[in-house]
CSV table of C-alpha atoms and ligand atoms in Angstrom, one decimal:
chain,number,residue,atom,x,y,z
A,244,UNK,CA,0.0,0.0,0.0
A,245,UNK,CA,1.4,3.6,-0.6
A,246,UNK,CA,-0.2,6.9,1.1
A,247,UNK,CA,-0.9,9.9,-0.9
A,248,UNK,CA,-2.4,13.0,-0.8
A,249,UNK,CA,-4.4,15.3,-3.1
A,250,UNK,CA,-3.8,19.2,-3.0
A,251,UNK,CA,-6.6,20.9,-3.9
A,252,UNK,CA,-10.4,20.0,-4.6
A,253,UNK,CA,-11.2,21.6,-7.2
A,254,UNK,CA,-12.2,19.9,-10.9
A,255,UNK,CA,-9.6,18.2,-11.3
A,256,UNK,CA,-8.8,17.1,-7.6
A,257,UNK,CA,-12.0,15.9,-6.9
A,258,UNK,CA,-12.2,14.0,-10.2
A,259,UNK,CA,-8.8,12.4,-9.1
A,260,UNK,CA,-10.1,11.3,-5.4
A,261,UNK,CA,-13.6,9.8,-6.9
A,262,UNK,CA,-11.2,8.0,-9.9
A,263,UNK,CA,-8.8,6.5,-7.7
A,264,UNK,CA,-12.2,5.0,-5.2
A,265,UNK,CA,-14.1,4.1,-8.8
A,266,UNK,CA,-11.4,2.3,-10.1
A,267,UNK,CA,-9.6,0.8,-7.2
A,268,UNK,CA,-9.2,-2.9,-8.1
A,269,UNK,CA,-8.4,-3.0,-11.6
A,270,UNK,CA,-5.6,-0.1,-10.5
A,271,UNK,CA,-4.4,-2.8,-8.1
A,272,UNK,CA,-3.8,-5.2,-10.3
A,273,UNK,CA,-1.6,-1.9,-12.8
A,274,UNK,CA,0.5,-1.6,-9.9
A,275,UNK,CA,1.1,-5.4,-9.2
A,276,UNK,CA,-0.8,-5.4,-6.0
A,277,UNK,CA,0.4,-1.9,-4.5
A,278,UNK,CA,-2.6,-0.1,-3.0
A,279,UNK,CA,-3.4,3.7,-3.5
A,280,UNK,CA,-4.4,4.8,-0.9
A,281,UNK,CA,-5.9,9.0,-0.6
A,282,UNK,CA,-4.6,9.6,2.9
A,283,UNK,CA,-5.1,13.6,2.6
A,284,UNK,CA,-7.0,16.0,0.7
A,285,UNK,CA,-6.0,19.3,1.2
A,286,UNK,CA,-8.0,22.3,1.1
A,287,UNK,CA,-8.8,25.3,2.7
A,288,UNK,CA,-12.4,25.0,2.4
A,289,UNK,CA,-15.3,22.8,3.9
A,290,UNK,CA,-16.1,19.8,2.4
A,291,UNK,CA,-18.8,17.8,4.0
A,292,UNK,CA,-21.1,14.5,3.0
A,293,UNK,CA,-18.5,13.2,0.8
A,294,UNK,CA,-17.5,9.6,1.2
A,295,UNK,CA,-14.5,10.4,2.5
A,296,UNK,CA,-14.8,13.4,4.9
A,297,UNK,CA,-12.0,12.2,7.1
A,298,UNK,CA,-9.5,12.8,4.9
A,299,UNK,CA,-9.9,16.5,4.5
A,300,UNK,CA,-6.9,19.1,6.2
A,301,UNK,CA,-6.2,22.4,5.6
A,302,UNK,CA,-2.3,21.9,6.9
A,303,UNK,CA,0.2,21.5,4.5
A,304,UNK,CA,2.5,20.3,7.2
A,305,UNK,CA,0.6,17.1,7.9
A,306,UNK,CA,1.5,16.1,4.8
A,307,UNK,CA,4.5,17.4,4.6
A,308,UNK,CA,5.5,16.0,8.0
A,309,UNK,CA,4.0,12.4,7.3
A,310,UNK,CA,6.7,9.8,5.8
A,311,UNK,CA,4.3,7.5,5.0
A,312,UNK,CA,3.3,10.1,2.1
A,313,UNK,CA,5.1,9.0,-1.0
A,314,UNK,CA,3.6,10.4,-3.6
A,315,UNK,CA,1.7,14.2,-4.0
A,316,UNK,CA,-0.6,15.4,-6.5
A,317,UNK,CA,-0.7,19.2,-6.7
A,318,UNK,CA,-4.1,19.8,-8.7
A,319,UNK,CA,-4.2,23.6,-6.6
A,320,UNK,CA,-3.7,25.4,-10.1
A,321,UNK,CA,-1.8,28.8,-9.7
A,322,UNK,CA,1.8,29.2,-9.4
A,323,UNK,CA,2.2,30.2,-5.3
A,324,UNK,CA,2.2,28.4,-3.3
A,325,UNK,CA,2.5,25.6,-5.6
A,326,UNK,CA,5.4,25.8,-6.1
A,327,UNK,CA,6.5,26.5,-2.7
A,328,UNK,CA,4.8,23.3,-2.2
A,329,UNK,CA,5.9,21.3,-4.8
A,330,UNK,CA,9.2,22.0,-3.7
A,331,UNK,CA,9.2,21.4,-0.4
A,332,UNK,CA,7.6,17.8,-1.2
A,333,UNK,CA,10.4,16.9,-3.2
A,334,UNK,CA,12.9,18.5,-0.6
A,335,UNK,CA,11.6,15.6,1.6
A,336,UNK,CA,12.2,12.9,-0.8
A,337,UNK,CA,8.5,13.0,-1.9
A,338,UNK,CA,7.2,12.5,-5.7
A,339,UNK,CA,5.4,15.2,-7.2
A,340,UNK,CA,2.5,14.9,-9.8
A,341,UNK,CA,0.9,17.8,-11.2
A,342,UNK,CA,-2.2,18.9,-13.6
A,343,UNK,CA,-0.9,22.3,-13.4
A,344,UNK,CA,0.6,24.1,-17.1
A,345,UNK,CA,1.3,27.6,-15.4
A,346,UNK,CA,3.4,25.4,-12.9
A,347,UNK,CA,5.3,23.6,-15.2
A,348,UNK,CA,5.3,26.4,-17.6
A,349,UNK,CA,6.9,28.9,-15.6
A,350,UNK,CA,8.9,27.1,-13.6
A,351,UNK,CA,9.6,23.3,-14.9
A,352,UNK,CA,13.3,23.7,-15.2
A,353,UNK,CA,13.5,24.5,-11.1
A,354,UNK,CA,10.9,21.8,-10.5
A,355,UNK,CA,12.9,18.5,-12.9
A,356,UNK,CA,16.3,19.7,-11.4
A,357,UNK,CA,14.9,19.8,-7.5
A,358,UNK,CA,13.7,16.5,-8.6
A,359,UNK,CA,16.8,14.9,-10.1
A,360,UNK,CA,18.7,16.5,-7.2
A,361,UNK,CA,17.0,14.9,-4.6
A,362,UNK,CA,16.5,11.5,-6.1
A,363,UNK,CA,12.5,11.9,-6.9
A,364,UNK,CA,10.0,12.0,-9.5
A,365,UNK,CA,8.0,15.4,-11.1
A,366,UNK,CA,5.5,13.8,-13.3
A,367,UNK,CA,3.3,16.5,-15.1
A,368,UNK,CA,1.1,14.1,-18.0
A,369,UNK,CA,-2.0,16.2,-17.1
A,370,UNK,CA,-0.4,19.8,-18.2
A,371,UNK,CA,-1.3,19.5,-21.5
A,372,UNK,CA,-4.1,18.1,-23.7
A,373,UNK,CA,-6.3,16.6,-20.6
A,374,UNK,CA,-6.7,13.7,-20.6
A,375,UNK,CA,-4.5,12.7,-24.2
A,376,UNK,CA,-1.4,11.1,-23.6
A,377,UNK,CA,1.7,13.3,-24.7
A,378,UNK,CA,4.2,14.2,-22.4
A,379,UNK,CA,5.2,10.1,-22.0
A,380,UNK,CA,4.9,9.9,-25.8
A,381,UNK,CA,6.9,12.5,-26.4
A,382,UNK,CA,9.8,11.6,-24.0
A,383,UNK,CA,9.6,7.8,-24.2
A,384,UNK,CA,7.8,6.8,-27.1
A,385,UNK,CA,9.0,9.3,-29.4
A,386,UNK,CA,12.4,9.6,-28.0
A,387,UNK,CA,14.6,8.3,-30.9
A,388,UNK,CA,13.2,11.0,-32.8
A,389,UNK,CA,14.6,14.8,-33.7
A,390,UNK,CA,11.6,16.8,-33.3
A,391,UNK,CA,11.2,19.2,-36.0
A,392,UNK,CA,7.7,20.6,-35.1
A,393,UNK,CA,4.5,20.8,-32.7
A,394,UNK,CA,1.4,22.0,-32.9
A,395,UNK,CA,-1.8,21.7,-31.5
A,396,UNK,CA,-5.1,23.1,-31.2
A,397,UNK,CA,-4.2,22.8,-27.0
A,398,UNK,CA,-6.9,24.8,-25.5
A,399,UNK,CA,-10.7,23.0,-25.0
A,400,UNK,CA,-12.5,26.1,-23.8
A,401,UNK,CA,-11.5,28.2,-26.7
A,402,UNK,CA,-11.9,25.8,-29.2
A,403,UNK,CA,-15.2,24.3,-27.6
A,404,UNK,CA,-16.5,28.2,-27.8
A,405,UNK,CA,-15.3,28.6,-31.6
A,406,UNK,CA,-16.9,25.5,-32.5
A,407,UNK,CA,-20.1,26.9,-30.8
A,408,UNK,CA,-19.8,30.6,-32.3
A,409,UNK,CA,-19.3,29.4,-35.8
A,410,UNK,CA,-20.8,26.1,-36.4
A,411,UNK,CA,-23.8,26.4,-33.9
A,412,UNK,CA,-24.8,30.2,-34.0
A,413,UNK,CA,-23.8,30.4,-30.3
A,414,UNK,CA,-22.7,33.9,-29.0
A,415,UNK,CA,-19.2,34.1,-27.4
A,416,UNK,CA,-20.6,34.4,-23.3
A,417,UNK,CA,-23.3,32.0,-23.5
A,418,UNK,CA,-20.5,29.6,-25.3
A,419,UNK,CA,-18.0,30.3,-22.1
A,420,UNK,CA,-20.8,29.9,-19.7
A,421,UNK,CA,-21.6,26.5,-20.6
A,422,UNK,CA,-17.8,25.9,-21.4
A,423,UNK,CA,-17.1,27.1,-17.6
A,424,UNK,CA,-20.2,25.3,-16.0
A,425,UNK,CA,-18.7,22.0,-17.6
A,426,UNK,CA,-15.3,22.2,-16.3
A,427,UNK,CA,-13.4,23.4,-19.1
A,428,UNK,CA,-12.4,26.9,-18.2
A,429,UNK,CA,-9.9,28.0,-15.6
A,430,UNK,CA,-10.7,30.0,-13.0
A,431,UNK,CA,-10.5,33.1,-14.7
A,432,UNK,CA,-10.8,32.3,-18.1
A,433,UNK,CA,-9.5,35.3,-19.8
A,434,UNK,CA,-6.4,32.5,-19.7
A,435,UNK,CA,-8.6,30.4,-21.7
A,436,UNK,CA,-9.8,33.0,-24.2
A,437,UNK,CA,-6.7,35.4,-24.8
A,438,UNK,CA,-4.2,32.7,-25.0
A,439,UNK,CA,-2.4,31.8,-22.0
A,440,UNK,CA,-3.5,28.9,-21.2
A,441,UNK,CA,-2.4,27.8,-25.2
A,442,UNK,CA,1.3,29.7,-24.6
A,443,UNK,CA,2.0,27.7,-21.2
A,444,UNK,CA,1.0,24.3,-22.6
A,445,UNK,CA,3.2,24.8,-26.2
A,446,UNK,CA,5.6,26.2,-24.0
A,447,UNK,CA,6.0,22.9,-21.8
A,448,UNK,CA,5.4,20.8,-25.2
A,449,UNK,CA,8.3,23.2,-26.6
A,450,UNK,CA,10.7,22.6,-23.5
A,451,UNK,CA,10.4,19.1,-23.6
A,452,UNK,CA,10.8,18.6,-27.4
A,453,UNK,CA,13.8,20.9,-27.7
A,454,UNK,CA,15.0,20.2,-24.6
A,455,UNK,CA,15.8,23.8,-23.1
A,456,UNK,CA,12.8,25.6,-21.2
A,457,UNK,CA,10.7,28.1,-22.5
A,458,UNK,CA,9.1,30.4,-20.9
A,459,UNK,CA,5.7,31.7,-21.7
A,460,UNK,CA,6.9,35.6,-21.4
A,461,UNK,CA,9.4,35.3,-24.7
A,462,UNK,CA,6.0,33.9,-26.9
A,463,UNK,CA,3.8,36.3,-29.0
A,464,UNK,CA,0.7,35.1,-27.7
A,465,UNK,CA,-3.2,36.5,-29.4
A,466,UNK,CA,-6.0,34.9,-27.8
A,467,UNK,CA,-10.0,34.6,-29.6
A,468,UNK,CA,-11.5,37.2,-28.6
A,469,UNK,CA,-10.7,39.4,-32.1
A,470,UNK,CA,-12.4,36.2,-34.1
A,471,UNK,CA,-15.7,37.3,-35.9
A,472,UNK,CA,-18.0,35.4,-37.9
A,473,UNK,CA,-16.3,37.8,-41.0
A,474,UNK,CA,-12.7,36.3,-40.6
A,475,UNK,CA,-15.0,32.7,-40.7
A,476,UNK,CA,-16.6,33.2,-43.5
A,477,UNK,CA,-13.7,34.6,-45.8
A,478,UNK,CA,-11.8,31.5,-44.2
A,479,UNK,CA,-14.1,28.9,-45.1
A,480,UNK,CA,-14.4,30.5,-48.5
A,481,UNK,CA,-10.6,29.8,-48.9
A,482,UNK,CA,-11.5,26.5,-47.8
A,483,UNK,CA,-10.5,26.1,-44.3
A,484,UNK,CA,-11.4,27.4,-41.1
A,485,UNK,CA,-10.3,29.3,-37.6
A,486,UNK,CA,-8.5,27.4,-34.9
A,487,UNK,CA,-6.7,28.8,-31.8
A,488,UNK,CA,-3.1,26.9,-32.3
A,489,UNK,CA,0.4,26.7,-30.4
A,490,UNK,CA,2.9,25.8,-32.2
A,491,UNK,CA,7.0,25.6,-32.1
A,492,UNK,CA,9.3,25.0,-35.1
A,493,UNK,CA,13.1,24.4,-35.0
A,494,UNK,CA,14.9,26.8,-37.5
A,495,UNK,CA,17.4,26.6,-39.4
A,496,UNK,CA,19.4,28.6,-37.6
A,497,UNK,CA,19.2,26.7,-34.5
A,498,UNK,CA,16.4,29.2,-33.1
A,499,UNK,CA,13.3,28.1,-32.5
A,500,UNK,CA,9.9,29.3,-33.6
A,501,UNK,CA,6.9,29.6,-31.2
A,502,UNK,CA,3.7,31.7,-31.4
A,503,UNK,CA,0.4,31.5,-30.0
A,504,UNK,CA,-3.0,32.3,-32.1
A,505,UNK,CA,-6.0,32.3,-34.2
A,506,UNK,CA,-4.4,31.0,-37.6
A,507,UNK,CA,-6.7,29.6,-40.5
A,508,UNK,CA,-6.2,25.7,-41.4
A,509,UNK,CA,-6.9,24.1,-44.8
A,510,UNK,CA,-10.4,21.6,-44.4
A,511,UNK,CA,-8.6,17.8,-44.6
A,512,UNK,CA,-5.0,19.1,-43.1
A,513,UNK,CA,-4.8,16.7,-40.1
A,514,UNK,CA,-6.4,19.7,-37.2
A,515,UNK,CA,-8.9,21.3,-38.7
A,516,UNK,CA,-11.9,18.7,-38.1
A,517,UNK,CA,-10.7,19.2,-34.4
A,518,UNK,CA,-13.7,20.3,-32.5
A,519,UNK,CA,-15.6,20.9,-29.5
A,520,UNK,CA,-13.7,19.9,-26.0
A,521,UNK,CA,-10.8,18.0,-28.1
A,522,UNK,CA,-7.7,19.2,-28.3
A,523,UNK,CA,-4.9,17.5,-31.4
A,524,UNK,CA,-2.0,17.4,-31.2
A,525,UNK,CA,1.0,17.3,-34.1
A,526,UNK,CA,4.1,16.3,-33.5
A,527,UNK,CA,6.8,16.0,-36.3
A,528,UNK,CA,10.0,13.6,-35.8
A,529,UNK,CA,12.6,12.7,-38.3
A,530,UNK,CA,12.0,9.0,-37.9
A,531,UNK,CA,8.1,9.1,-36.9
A,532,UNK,CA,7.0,12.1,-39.8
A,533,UNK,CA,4.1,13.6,-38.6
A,534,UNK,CA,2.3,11.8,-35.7
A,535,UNK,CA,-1.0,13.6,-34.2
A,536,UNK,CA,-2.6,13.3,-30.8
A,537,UNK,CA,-6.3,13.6,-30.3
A,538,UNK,CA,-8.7,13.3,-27.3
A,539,UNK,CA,-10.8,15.7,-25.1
A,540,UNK,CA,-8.5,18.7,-23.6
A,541,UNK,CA,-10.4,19.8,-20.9
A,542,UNK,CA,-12.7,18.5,-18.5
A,543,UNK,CA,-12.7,16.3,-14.7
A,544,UNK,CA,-12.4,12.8,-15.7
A,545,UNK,CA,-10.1,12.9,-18.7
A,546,UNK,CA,-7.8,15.5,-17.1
A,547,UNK,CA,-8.2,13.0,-13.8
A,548,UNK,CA,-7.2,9.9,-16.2
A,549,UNK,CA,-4.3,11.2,-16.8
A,550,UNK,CA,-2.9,12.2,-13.4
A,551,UNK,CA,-3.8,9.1,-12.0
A,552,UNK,CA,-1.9,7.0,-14.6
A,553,UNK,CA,1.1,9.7,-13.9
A,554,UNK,CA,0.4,7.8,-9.4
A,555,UNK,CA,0.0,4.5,-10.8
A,556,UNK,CA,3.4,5.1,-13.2
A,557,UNK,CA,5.1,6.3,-9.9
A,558,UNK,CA,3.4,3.8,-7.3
A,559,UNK,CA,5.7,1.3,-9.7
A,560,UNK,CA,8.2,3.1,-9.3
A,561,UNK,CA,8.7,3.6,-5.3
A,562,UNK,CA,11.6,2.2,-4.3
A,563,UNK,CA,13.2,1.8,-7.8
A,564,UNK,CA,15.0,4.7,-10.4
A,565,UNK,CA,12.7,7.3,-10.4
A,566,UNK,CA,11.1,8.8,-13.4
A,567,UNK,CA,13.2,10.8,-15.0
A,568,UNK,CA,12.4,13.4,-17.3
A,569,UNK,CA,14.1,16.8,-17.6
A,570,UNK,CA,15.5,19.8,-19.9
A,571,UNK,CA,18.2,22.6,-19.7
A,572,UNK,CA,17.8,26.4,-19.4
A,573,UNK,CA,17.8,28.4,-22.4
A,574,UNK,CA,20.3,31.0,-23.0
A,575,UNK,CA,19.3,34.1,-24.2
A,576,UNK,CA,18.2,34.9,-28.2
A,577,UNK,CA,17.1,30.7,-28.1
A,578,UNK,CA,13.9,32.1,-28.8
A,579,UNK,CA,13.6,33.7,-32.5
A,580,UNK,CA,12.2,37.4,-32.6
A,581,UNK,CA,8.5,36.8,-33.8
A,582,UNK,CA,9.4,40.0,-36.1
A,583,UNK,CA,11.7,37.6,-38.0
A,584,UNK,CA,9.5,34.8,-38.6
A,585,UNK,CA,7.9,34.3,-41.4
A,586,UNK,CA,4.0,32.9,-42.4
A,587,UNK,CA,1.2,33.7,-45.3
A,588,UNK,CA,-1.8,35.7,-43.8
A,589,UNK,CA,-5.0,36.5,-44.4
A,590,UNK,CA,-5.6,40.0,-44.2
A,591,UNK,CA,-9.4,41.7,-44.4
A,592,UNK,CA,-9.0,45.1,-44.4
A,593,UNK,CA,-11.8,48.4,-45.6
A,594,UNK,CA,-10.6,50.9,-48.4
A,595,UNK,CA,-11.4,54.5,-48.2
A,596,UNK,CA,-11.0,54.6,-52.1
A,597,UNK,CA,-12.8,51.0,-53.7
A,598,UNK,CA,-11.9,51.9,-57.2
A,599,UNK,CA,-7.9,51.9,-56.0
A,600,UNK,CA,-8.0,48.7,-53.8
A,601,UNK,CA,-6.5,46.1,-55.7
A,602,UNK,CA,-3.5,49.0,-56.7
A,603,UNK,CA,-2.9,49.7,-52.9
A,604,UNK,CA,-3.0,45.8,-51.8
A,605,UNK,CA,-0.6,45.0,-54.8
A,606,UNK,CA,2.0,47.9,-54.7
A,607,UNK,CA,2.3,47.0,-51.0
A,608,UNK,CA,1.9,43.4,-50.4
A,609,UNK,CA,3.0,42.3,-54.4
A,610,UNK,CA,1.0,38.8,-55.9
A,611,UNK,CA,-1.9,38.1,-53.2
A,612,UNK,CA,-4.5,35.5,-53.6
A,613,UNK,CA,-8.1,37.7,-53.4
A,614,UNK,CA,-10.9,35.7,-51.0
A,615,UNK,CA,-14.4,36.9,-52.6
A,616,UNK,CA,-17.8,36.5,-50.7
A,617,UNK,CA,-20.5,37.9,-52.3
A,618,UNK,CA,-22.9,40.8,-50.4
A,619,UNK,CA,-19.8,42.0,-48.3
A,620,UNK,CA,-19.1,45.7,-48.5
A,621,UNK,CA,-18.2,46.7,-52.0
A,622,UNK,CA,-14.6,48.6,-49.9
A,623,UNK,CA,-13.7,45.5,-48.0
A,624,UNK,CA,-11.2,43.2,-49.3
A,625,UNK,CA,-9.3,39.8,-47.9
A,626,UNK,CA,-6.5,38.0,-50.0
A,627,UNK,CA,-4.1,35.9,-48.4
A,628,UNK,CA,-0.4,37.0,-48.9
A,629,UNK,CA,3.3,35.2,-49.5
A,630,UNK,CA,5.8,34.1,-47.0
A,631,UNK,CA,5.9,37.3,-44.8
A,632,UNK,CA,7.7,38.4,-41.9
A,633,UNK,CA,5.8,39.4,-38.6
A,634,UNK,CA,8.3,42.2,-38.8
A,635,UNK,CA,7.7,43.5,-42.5
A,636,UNK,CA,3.8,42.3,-42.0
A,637,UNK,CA,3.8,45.6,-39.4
A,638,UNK,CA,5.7,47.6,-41.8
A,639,UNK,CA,3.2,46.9,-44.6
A,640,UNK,CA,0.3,47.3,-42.4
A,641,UNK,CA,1.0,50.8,-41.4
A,642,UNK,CA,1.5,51.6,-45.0
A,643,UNK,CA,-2.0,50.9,-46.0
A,644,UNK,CA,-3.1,52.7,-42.7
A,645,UNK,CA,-1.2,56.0,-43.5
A,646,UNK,CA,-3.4,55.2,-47.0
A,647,UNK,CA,-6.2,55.6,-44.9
A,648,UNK,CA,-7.2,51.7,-44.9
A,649,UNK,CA,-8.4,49.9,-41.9
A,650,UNK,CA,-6.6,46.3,-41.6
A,651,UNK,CA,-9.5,44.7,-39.7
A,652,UNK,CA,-7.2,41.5,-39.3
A,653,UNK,CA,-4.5,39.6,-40.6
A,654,UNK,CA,-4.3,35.8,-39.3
A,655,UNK,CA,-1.5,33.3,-40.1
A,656,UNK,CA,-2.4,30.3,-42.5
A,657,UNK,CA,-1.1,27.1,-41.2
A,658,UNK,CA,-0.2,24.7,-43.4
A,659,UNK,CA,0.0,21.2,-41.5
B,179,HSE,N1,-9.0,25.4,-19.2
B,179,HSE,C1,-8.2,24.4,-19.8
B,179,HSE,C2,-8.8,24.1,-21.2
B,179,HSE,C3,-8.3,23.2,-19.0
B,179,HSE,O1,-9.9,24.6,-21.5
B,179,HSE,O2,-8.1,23.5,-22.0
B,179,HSE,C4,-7.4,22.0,-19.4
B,179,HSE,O3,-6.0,22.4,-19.3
């Protein structure tokens, strides 16, 4: 039998206690007869009637202070005192497991080495893509592989609420309402919506492929709020549609590539049929190609699954090598300038002067590829441009502006 104890009752705690009860035996038998046994929950507030009242403590320090606590799951969210937490678990020769992105996001690289250095696991499965398996993949499965690429569609709020908005005629806060009274959304889920939550997860996805951590300050990061049902419709009239995507390229130059936001995806390319709670996942290794990852994102029980198979992976583990996983800090400049890296964008934009349109767009952004919708205004136009810098994309933009053209929005194409 091995104690453990749960931090945190939230969603995702909660789900974790009532999965480890639920599926007690058959997780016996995973862990060749080892027990798991929930010996605290902590939380600051008052939890009564559930089945397991006794377990309940708002002290830290009795788990902290208890040897026969092996293994901690740190479902609180939030960075402080998480980490405070986290760390002082593993100071005492405790495993950590956590569900929690801005966690690992921000500080992963203190966490793995505090880890290594005393001799213990920091398992994290659950920090990205709920309850779809990818942080094992990626450094076990995968792990012969160079990893070129990764991209994903890694938030299930936002992407639950576009699906809504534009294939069900939803507006955007009844959409987040019933994405938030599901379980989806964070506790403040501007994190959900403006990007965050997207930039922390590529960021860990990012670290662990490339092996030196980045954090989520040094990524260009535009949430969904800007999408309208305009930018849609021009984008399924290219043929695709709007997804809210991290994703992280090695360069050429040994730099890498990472950006967080709306970009438009061809109909058939491998994550634009991703929809509702899912999140996909791409991940591109010399050996492998492209491999892609898809399951629900968001939500109690899958996000639960996966933290539970992160105890049962250690509970196999006490006594033995732990679980290693870990990557290096980045030195400065690792991260290219976002001004320097280049994509084709759509750009929808209104013309004071209709007749000279087409002149302004082509003596400023050269050959584009026109989008036409019929019964728009007779001065909008969208096209989608070349290869262009974020950098010269700015440029060009304030060109047109000093034209006396509003650039209503310019959003990457993705090409996967
Ligand atoms: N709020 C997050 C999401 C939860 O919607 O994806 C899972 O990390």
């Amino acid at each position: 039998m091995v104690d453990i104890a749960v931090m945190g009752h939230g969603v995702v705690g909660s789900g974790v206690v009532e999965l480890l009860i639920k599926n007690h035996d058959s997780i016996e038998k995973k862990t060749g007869g080892i027990g798991i046994n929930v010996k605290y929950i902590l939380d600051l507030r008052d939890f009564t009637g559930t089945p397991y009242d006794e377990k309940f403590t708002k002290s830290f320090d009795d788990i902290l202070n208890d040897d026969s606590v092996k293994i901690v799951v740190e479902v609180m969210g939030g960075c402080h005192p998480a980490y405070e937490y986290a760390m002082a678990c593993m100071n005492r020769g405790k495993c950590v497991v956590t569900s929690n992105k801005e966690l690992v996001a921000q500080f992963g690289y203190q966490l793995l080495a505090a880890a290594r250095d005393n001799n213990v696991s920091f398992l994290f499965e659950a920090s990205v893509g709920g309850g779809i398996p990818i942080i094992r993949p990626l450094h076990q499965c995968l792990a012969a592989n160079e990893i070129s690429e990764i991209a994903g569609i890694l938030n299930g709020t936002s992407n639950y609420i576009l699906t809504k908005m534009f294939k069900e005629g939803a507006d955007f806060a009844s959409a987040l309402a019933e994405a938030q009274r599901l379980g989806y959304a964070e506790r403040n889920p501007a994190a959900d919506v403006e990007g965050m939550d997207t930039c922390r997860k590529i960021c860990i996805l990012a670290s662990l492929s490339f092996g030196k951590h980045i954090y989520p300050d040094a990524v260009e990061t535009v949430g969904i709020t800007g999408i309208t049902k305009t930018d849609v419709a021009y984008a399924e009239r290219w043929g695709g549609t709007i997804k809210l995507i991290g994703r992280a390229k090695m360069l050429e130059n040994g730099k890498v590539f990472i950006r967080t936001s709306p970009a438009v995806l061809r109909y058939g390319s491998q994550l634009a049929g991703v929809d509702d709670v899912f999140n996909g996942i791409l991940v591109r290794g010399d050996a492998i190609g492209d491999c892609v990852f898809y399951g629900k994102g968001a939500g109690k029980m899958p996000t639960a699954s996966a933290v539970v198979a992160d105890v049962i992976d250690q509970t196999k583990h006490i006594g033995r090598i732990p679980k290693r996983v870990f990557w290096g800090p980045a030195e400065d400049g690792w991260v290219e300038s976002a001004d320097r890296c280049a994509e084709k964008q759509m750009v929808r934009a209104a013309f004071s002067a209709p007749g000279m349109a087409e002149k302004q767009v082509s003596d400023t952004f050269g050959d584009v590829d026109y989008i036409h919708i019929s019964g728009r205004p007779e001065n909008e136009l969208c096209f989608v441009t070349s290869e262009i810098s974020y950098g010269k994309l700015s440029e060009l933009k304030s060109v047109l502006e000093n034209e006396a053209v509003r650039v209503e929005s310019c959003i990457p194409i993705f090409e996967c």
